[in-house]
């Protein structure tokens, strides 16, 4: 069976972009792949974090992922820092990664612009730690949003380089990117992707937003000129809302266009808001119930780490022998 690996940072509450670009795929792939999913707390430390907030976020994100359908009976779910091999492999891969390659990474460029006061080594090395995450588990497929594609390409390059130098060691992973939903845009600016780090919370729908907030955010979402409901590059804001509607309702774009022919943005938006509310409310109920049992969540994560560790340790045995360290 082919192996899937993916991960997300425990930073705040995931939004609809995270769900549609990553989580939805992650849940679906569980049915036919051997899946491993990680909550990458070491990556989250690349921007300053309050320890208590981070601790809370790790558990919160775990609960939310389970509420969205990740199932520890089908997949391994674990916290990155519980498996020390990630940091060790990152160091070894660093020795084969060029500074010039890391300087090209879009995310590094964007984040260093956002946080000019804290451009730390961790931020620069972020893609190499991500490569270590992926390569430790002989990963075939990596479900991700569009923004992470460049990092997976770098991972392939590092793996190829290692294999050339030391012999076949790592599987070359492929990015798995959804046709629609890989880049959900901000509700306030269709030229920017939906992001937790956005200055206004109005620009994204968090998976934990209550019904009132969802309705209000969608109502205030920007639209394009003209009143026709059609999918078109000339209507980027509306096309983004249509994509969300399509992905959450399973109605095709053609069906949606037909349904809203001759009807205005107002009606479309208020229906969309109800689709989003109906989608989120059972997730939120499950999430609240799961968070009431933190001990169970901790046990699930520590069981996940134990299962992940077995694979990671075995990869590291090979890797260490490759380069001539360890006995
Ligand atoms: P993050 O929370 O930044 O660690 O991202 C977790 C996953 O969500 C990654 O696979 C991202 O590529 C994906 N993602 C983040 N923002 C978006 C977005 N606006 N649209 C689609 N996917 C996204
Ligand atoms: N860099 C990813 C993001 O910002 C998170 C991530 C870390 C990841 N390691 C990974 C994603 C390994 C896929 C595979 O969203």
Tab-separated table of C-alpha atoms and ligand atoms in Angstrom:
chain	number	residue	atom	x	y	z
A	1	UNK	CA	0.000	0.000	0.000
A	2	UNK	CA	1.303	3.452	-0.829
A	3	UNK	CA	2.264	5.750	2.022
A	4	UNK	CA	0.767	9.198	2.561
A	5	UNK	CA	2.357	11.730	4.897
A	6	UNK	CA	1.249	15.258	5.633
A	7	UNK	CA	1.317	17.747	8.453
A	8	UNK	CA	0.100	21.114	9.628
A	9	UNK	CA	1.262	23.576	12.217
A	10	UNK	CA	-0.586	24.009	15.509
A	11	UNK	CA	-1.034	27.732	15.093
A	12	UNK	CA	-4.470	29.007	16.042
A	13	UNK	CA	-7.601	27.476	14.612
A	14	UNK	CA	-7.528	26.002	11.104
A	15	UNK	CA	-9.744	27.759	8.546
A	16	UNK	CA	-11.765	26.673	5.522
A	17	UNK	CA	-8.639	26.952	3.323
A	18	UNK	CA	-6.791	24.474	5.526
A	19	UNK	CA	-9.781	22.172	5.430
A	20	UNK	CA	-10.410	22.290	1.685
A	21	UNK	CA	-6.738	22.366	0.636
A	22	UNK	CA	-5.437	19.772	3.052
A	23	UNK	CA	-7.722	18.131	5.623
A	24	UNK	CA	-10.458	17.054	3.203
A	25	UNK	CA	-7.856	15.220	1.098
A	26	UNK	CA	-6.200	13.796	4.205
A	27	UNK	CA	-9.502	12.322	5.382
A	28	UNK	CA	-10.382	10.850	1.967
A	29	UNK	CA	-6.943	9.290	1.450
A	30	UNK	CA	-7.315	7.288	4.681
A	31	UNK	CA	-9.619	4.884	2.843
A	32	UNK	CA	-7.034	3.627	0.366
A	33	UNK	CA	-3.573	4.595	1.647
A	34	UNK	CA	-1.360	3.977	4.607
A	35	UNK	CA	-1.575	7.463	6.130
A	36	UNK	CA	0.572	9.288	8.663
A	37	UNK	CA	-0.355	12.804	9.810
A	38	UNK	CA	1.651	15.019	12.092
A	39	UNK	CA	1.062	18.153	14.125
A	40	UNK	CA	4.320	19.965	13.490
A	41	UNK	CA	5.033	21.876	16.680
A	42	UNK	CA	8.731	22.371	15.879
A	43	UNK	CA	7.755	24.181	12.689
A	44	UNK	CA	5.365	26.380	14.678
A	45	UNK	CA	8.307	27.640	16.774
A	46	UNK	CA	9.772	29.482	13.798
A	47	UNK	CA	7.705	32.482	14.853
A	48	UNK	CA	7.591	33.546	18.532
A	49	UNK	CA	4.966	31.530	20.467
A	50	UNK	CA	3.722	31.654	24.017
A	51	UNK	CA	4.353	28.186	25.564
A	52	UNK	CA	0.885	27.893	27.102
A	53	UNK	CA	-0.818	28.940	23.900
A	54	UNK	CA	1.260	26.421	21.946
A	55	UNK	CA	0.406	23.606	24.370
A	56	UNK	CA	-3.280	24.437	24.019
A	57	UNK	CA	-3.103	24.715	20.250
A	58	UNK	CA	-1.505	21.279	19.895
A	59	UNK	CA	-4.365	19.597	21.736
A	60	UNK	CA	-6.972	21.799	20.058
A	61	UNK	CA	-5.710	21.013	16.566
A	62	UNK	CA	-5.591	17.286	17.371
A	63	UNK	CA	-9.226	17.408	18.537
A	64	UNK	CA	-10.267	19.387	15.490
A	65	UNK	CA	-8.582	16.976	13.073
A	66	UNK	CA	-10.361	14.054	14.696
A	67	UNK	CA	-13.626	15.999	14.564
A	68	UNK	CA	-13.072	16.543	10.826
A	69	UNK	CA	-12.670	12.816	10.224
A	70	UNK	CA	-9.028	11.844	10.770
A	71	UNK	CA	-9.309	8.480	12.424
A	72	UNK	CA	-6.548	7.009	14.600
A	73	UNK	CA	-7.825	3.535	13.709
A	74	UNK	CA	-7.070	4.193	10.051
A	75	UNK	CA	-4.099	6.577	10.290
A	76	UNK	CA	-1.227	7.466	12.553
A	77	UNK	CA	-1.678	10.883	14.158
A	78	UNK	CA	1.213	12.228	16.239
A	79	UNK	CA	3.051	15.327	17.399
A	80	UNK	CA	6.327	15.971	15.573
A	81	UNK	CA	8.480	16.733	18.631
A	82	UNK	CA	7.491	13.374	20.191
A	83	UNK	CA	9.612	11.654	17.534
A	84	UNK	CA	13.158	12.979	17.939
A	85	UNK	CA	14.294	11.532	14.616
A	86	UNK	CA	12.715	14.502	12.789
A	87	UNK	CA	15.248	16.937	14.247
A	88	UNK	CA	18.123	14.515	13.724
A	89	UNK	CA	17.333	13.856	10.073
A	90	UNK	CA	16.841	17.591	9.518
A	91	UNK	CA	20.424	18.194	10.659
A	92	UNK	CA	21.799	15.527	8.340
A	93	UNK	CA	19.778	16.807	5.370
A	94	UNK	CA	21.078	20.311	6.119
A	95	UNK	CA	24.520	19.118	5.115
A	96	UNK	CA	23.222	18.420	1.602
A	97	UNK	CA	21.065	21.511	1.196
A	98	UNK	CA	22.346	24.698	-0.359
A	99	UNK	CA	21.721	28.103	1.170
A	100	UNK	CA	21.006	29.355	-2.344
A	101	UNK	CA	18.101	26.860	-2.624
A	102	UNK	CA	16.552	27.924	0.666
A	103	UNK	CA	16.770	31.577	-0.310
A	104	UNK	CA	14.396	30.842	-3.196
A	105	UNK	CA	11.562	29.536	-0.993
A	106	UNK	CA	8.435	31.718	-1.341
A	107	UNK	CA	7.264	31.038	2.203
A	108	UNK	CA	10.606	32.143	3.655
A	109	UNK	CA	10.499	35.314	1.609
A	110	UNK	CA	6.909	36.093	2.676
A	111	UNK	CA	7.389	35.266	6.358
A	112	UNK	CA	10.582	37.263	6.617
A	113	UNK	CA	8.681	40.222	5.223
A	114	UNK	CA	5.860	39.663	7.780
A	115	UNK	CA	8.263	39.307	10.731
A	116	UNK	CA	11.345	41.336	9.790
A	117	UNK	CA	12.272	41.538	13.475
A	118	UNK	CA	12.575	37.757	13.875
A	119	UNK	CA	14.093	36.183	10.799
A	120	UNK	CA	15.638	33.284	12.642
A	121	UNK	CA	17.565	30.223	11.465
A	122	UNK	CA	14.498	28.061	12.125
A	123	UNK	CA	12.459	30.018	9.620
A	124	UNK	CA	15.198	29.630	7.040
A	125	UNK	CA	15.607	25.916	7.747
A	126	UNK	CA	11.838	25.238	7.844
A	127	UNK	CA	11.769	23.466	4.432
A	128	UNK	CA	14.586	21.092	5.446
A	129	UNK	CA	12.701	20.042	8.585
A	130	UNK	CA	9.677	19.509	6.354
A	131	UNK	CA	11.831	17.351	4.038
A	132	UNK	CA	12.908	15.325	7.084
A	133	UNK	CA	9.238	14.850	8.108
A	134	UNK	CA	8.386	13.470	4.700
A	135	UNK	CA	11.501	11.374	4.030
A	136	UNK	CA	11.515	9.605	7.401
A	137	UNK	CA	8.387	7.686	6.422
A	138	UNK	CA	9.179	6.527	2.849
A	139	UNK	CA	6.356	8.737	1.684
A	140	UNK	CA	4.824	8.384	-1.786
A	141	UNK	CA	2.175	11.117	-1.616
A	142	UNK	CA	1.960	14.408	0.267
A	143	UNK	CA	-1.526	16.014	0.336
A	144	UNK	CA	-1.021	19.774	0.629
A	145	UNK	CA	-2.337	23.123	-0.540
A	146	UNK	CA	-0.730	24.878	-3.487
A	147	UNK	CA	1.502	27.027	-1.248
A	148	UNK	CA	3.512	23.994	-0.096
A	149	UNK	CA	4.310	22.639	-3.568
A	150	UNK	CA	7.720	24.281	-3.740
A	151	UNK	CA	8.712	22.668	-0.433
A	152	UNK	CA	7.819	19.197	-1.719
A	153	UNK	CA	9.849	19.854	-4.867
A	154	UNK	CA	12.835	20.782	-2.704
A	155	UNK	CA	12.269	17.610	-0.672
A	156	UNK	CA	12.463	15.546	-3.869
A	157	UNK	CA	15.678	17.306	-4.855
A	158	UNK	CA	17.299	16.660	-1.460
A	159	UNK	CA	16.205	12.998	-1.576
A	160	UNK	CA	17.556	12.599	-5.097
A	161	UNK	CA	20.858	14.118	-4.034
A	162	UNK	CA	21.119	11.809	-1.027
A	163	UNK	CA	20.316	8.724	-3.093
A	164	UNK	CA	22.938	9.695	-5.707
A	165	UNK	CA	25.590	10.125	-3.083
A	166	UNK	CA	24.826	7.243	-0.719
A	167	UNK	CA	22.731	4.813	-2.770
A	168	UNK	CA	18.968	4.278	-2.839
A	169	UNK	CA	17.681	5.341	0.587
A	170	UNK	CA	14.685	7.656	0.264
A	171	UNK	CA	11.444	7.325	-1.686
A	172	UNK	CA	10.872	10.374	-3.909
A	173	UNK	CA	7.558	11.876	-2.719
A	174	UNK	CA	4.941	13.511	-4.925
A	175	UNK	CA	2.741	16.447	-3.966
A	176	UNK	CA	-0.982	15.606	-4.028
A	177	UNK	CA	-2.837	18.826	-4.786
A	178	UNK	CA	-6.624	19.076	-5.138
A	179	UNK	CA	-7.935	20.332	-8.505
A	180	UNK	CA	-10.258	22.761	-6.741
A	181	UNK	CA	-9.600	24.067	-3.248
A	182	UNK	CA	-5.797	23.999	-3.295
A	183	UNK	CA	-5.773	27.757	-2.945
A	184	UNK	CA	-8.819	29.198	-1.200
A	185	UNK	CA	-8.590	32.971	-1.235
A	186	UNK	CA	-9.209	35.621	1.398
A	187	UNK	CA	-12.845	36.737	1.734
A	188	UNK	CA	-11.693	40.340	1.647
A	189	UNK	CA	-9.138	40.161	-1.162
A	190	UNK	CA	-9.293	37.489	-3.871
A	191	UNK	CA	-5.645	38.172	-4.748
A	192	UNK	CA	-4.466	36.888	-1.353
A	193	UNK	CA	-4.772	33.351	-0.032
A	194	UNK	CA	-6.940	32.700	3.017
A	195	UNK	CA	-4.465	32.753	5.917
A	196	UNK	CA	-4.559	32.633	9.712
A	197	UNK	CA	-1.884	35.289	9.842
A	198	UNK	CA	-4.128	37.808	8.004
A	199	UNK	CA	-4.582	41.126	9.753
A	200	UNK	CA	-8.382	40.835	9.730
A	201	UNK	CA	-10.298	37.803	11.009
A	202	UNK	CA	-13.026	38.853	8.535
A	203	UNK	CA	-10.844	37.453	5.739
A	204	UNK	CA	-11.236	33.815	6.766
A	205	UNK	CA	-13.829	31.441	8.185
A	206	UNK	CA	-12.312	29.540	11.088
A	207	UNK	CA	-13.565	25.977	11.573
A	208	UNK	CA	-14.725	27.078	15.022
A	209	UNK	CA	-16.612	30.225	14.013
A	210	UNK	CA	-20.182	30.187	15.304
A	211	UNK	CA	-23.179	30.450	12.961
A	212	UNK	CA	-23.636	34.181	13.516
A	213	UNK	CA	-19.969	34.930	12.717
A	214	UNK	CA	-20.029	32.738	9.590
A	215	UNK	CA	-23.161	34.484	8.260
A	216	UNK	CA	-21.691	37.891	8.938
A	217	UNK	CA	-18.296	37.086	7.353
A	218	UNK	CA	-19.839	35.661	4.198
A	219	UNK	CA	-22.237	38.556	3.923
A	220	UNK	CA	-19.309	40.979	4.083
A	221	UNK	CA	-17.127	38.973	1.679
A	222	UNK	CA	-16.114	41.098	-1.309
A	223	UNK	CA	-17.702	40.321	-4.679
A	224	UNK	CA	-16.932	41.422	-8.219
A	225	UNK	CA	-18.766	43.887	-10.434
A	226	UNK	CA	-21.858	42.630	-12.265
A	227	UNK	CA	-24.524	40.528	-10.608
A	228	UNK	CA	-24.381	37.261	-12.542
A	229	UNK	CA	-23.346	34.120	-10.622
A	230	UNK	CA	-20.745	32.551	-12.931
A	231	UNK	CA	-17.353	30.945	-12.511
A	232	UNK	CA	-14.915	33.167	-14.380
A	233	UNK	CA	-11.346	34.507	-14.107
A	234	UNK	CA	-12.950	37.940	-14.457
A	235	UNK	CA	-14.817	37.242	-11.200
A	236	UNK	CA	-12.115	36.009	-8.817
A	237	UNK	CA	-13.974	36.820	-5.590
A	238	UNK	CA	-17.196	35.143	-6.690
A	239	UNK	CA	-15.291	32.172	-8.141
A	240	UNK	CA	-13.672	31.654	-4.749
A	241	UNK	CA	-17.084	31.616	-3.030
A	242	UNK	CA	-18.398	29.247	-5.712
A	243	UNK	CA	-15.449	26.909	-5.097
A	244	UNK	CA	-16.238	26.805	-1.377
A	245	UNK	CA	-19.928	26.177	-2.125
A	246	UNK	CA	-19.098	23.444	-4.653
A	247	UNK	CA	-16.650	21.646	-2.335
A	248	UNK	CA	-18.896	21.710	0.718
A	249	UNK	CA	-22.148	20.811	-1.062
A	250	UNK	CA	-20.885	18.440	-3.785
A	251	UNK	CA	-22.959	20.393	-6.300
A	252	UNK	CA	-21.128	20.978	-9.588
A	253	UNK	CA	-20.325	24.483	-10.814
A	254	UNK	CA	-22.828	24.004	-13.655
A	255	UNK	CA	-25.562	23.086	-11.173
A	256	UNK	CA	-24.747	26.087	-9.027
A	257	UNK	CA	-24.721	28.481	-11.982
A	258	UNK	CA	-28.101	27.138	-13.129
A	259	UNK	CA	-29.546	27.399	-9.656
A	260	UNK	CA	-28.569	31.057	-9.258
A	261	UNK	CA	-29.357	32.195	-12.791
A	262	UNK	CA	-31.207	35.493	-12.557
A	263	UNK	CA	-30.769	35.632	-8.790
A	264	UNK	CA	-28.470	38.076	-7.047
A	265	UNK	CA	-25.336	37.890	-4.918
A	266	UNK	CA	-27.385	38.390	-1.756
A	267	UNK	CA	-29.368	35.194	-2.140
A	268	UNK	CA	-26.292	33.257	-3.230
A	269	UNK	CA	-24.306	34.421	-0.231
A	270	UNK	CA	-27.016	33.707	2.276
A	271	UNK	CA	-27.413	30.135	0.916
A	272	UNK	CA	-23.644	29.678	0.979
A	273	UNK	CA	-23.530	30.833	4.592
A	274	UNK	CA	-26.104	28.149	5.495
A	275	UNK	CA	-24.066	25.489	3.666
A	276	UNK	CA	-20.975	26.486	5.664
A	277	UNK	CA	-22.899	26.580	8.963
A	278	UNK	CA	-24.421	23.141	8.309
A	279	UNK	CA	-20.970	21.792	7.483
A	280	UNK	CA	-19.263	23.249	10.560
A	281	UNK	CA	-21.836	22.570	13.244
A	282	UNK	CA	-21.386	18.762	13.574
A	283	UNK	CA	-17.592	19.237	13.469
A	284	UNK	CA	-17.832	21.746	16.300
A	285	UNK	CA	-20.013	19.424	18.362
A	286	UNK	CA	-17.536	16.571	18.000
A	287	UNK	CA	-14.660	18.934	18.763
A	288	UNK	CA	-16.245	20.130	22.014
A	289	UNK	CA	-16.905	16.558	23.122
A	290	UNK	CA	-13.337	15.468	22.306
A	291	UNK	CA	-11.775	18.378	24.206
A	292	UNK	CA	-13.643	17.319	27.322
A	293	UNK	CA	-11.416	14.245	27.422
A	294	UNK	CA	-7.852	15.620	27.218
A	295	UNK	CA	-6.388	12.442	28.753
A	296	UNK	CA	-7.810	10.368	25.924
A	297	UNK	CA	-6.398	12.807	23.377
A	298	UNK	CA	-2.957	12.621	24.986
A	299	UNK	CA	-3.100	8.821	24.952
A	300	UNK	CA	-4.103	8.779	21.299
A	301	UNK	CA	-1.197	11.094	20.403
A	302	UNK	CA	1.320	9.140	22.411
A	303	UNK	CA	0.152	5.897	20.780
A	304	UNK	CA	0.529	7.621	17.387
A	305	UNK	CA	4.064	8.728	18.277
A	306	UNK	CA	5.011	5.185	19.303
A	307	UNK	CA	3.813	3.851	15.947
A	308	UNK	CA	5.528	6.617	13.991
A	309	UNK	CA	8.766	6.123	15.937
A	310	UNK	CA	9.096	2.513	14.796
A	311	UNK	CA	9.227	3.633	11.164
A	312	UNK	CA	11.389	6.691	11.863
A	313	UNK	CA	13.969	4.707	13.854
A	314	UNK	CA	14.247	2.141	11.111
A	315	UNK	CA	14.829	4.829	8.453
A	316	UNK	CA	17.445	6.513	10.640
A	317	UNK	CA	19.327	3.244	11.049
A	318	UNK	CA	19.818	3.137	7.296
A	319	UNK	CA	20.582	6.847	7.069
A	320	UNK	CA	23.174	6.751	9.842
A	321	UNK	CA	24.872	3.761	8.270
A	322	UNK	CA	24.849	5.563	4.909
A	323	UNK	CA	26.888	8.471	6.160
A	324	UNK	CA	29.109	6.585	8.579
A	325	UNK	CA	27.799	7.514	12.019
A	326	UNK	CA	26.414	5.305	14.790
A	327	UNK	CA	27.394	1.709	15.230
B	1	LIG	P1	-0.702	25.432	7.830
B	1	LIG	O1	-1.833	25.577	8.762
B	1	LIG	O2	-0.151	26.707	7.303
B	1	LIG	O3	0.359	24.517	8.402
B	1	LIG	O4	-1.281	24.706	6.538
B	1	LIG	C1	-1.816	23.422	6.600
B	1	LIG	C2	-2.233	22.961	5.211
B	1	LIG	O5	-3.269	23.799	4.704
B	1	LIG	C3	-1.102	23.015	4.161
B	1	LIG	O6	-1.175	21.852	3.362
B	1	LIG	C4	-1.425	24.226	3.346
B	1	LIG	O7	-0.952	24.118	2.021
B	1	LIG	C5	-2.944	24.238	3.387
B	1	LIG	N1	-3.474	25.603	3.205
B	1	LIG	C6	-3.173	26.699	3.950
B	1	LIG	N2	-3.846	27.794	3.494
B	1	LIG	C7	-4.586	27.372	2.435
B	1	LIG	C8	-5.504	28.023	1.534
B	1	LIG	N3	-5.774	29.313	1.631
B	1	LIG	N4	-6.079	27.270	0.566
B	1	LIG	C9	-5.818	25.950	0.451
B	1	LIG	N5	-4.954	25.281	1.257
B	1	LIG	C10	-4.355	25.964	2.243
B	2	LIG	N1	4.976	23.411	5.860
B	2	LIG	C1	3.634	22.956	6.003
B	2	LIG	C2	2.709	24.190	6.110
B	2	LIG	O1	3.138	25.261	6.433
B	2	LIG	C3	3.480	22.071	7.214
B	2	LIG	C4	4.348	20.872	7.102
B	2	LIG	C5	5.445	20.588	7.874
B	2	LIG	C6	4.178	19.777	6.210
B	2	LIG	N2	5.974	19.375	7.508
B	2	LIG	C7	5.223	18.859	6.494
B	2	LIG	C8	3.248	19.506	5.193
B	2	LIG	C9	5.363	17.674	5.794
B	2	LIG	C10	3.390	18.305	4.478
B	2	LIG	C11	4.435	17.409	4.785
B	2	LIG	O2	1.549	24.058	5.899
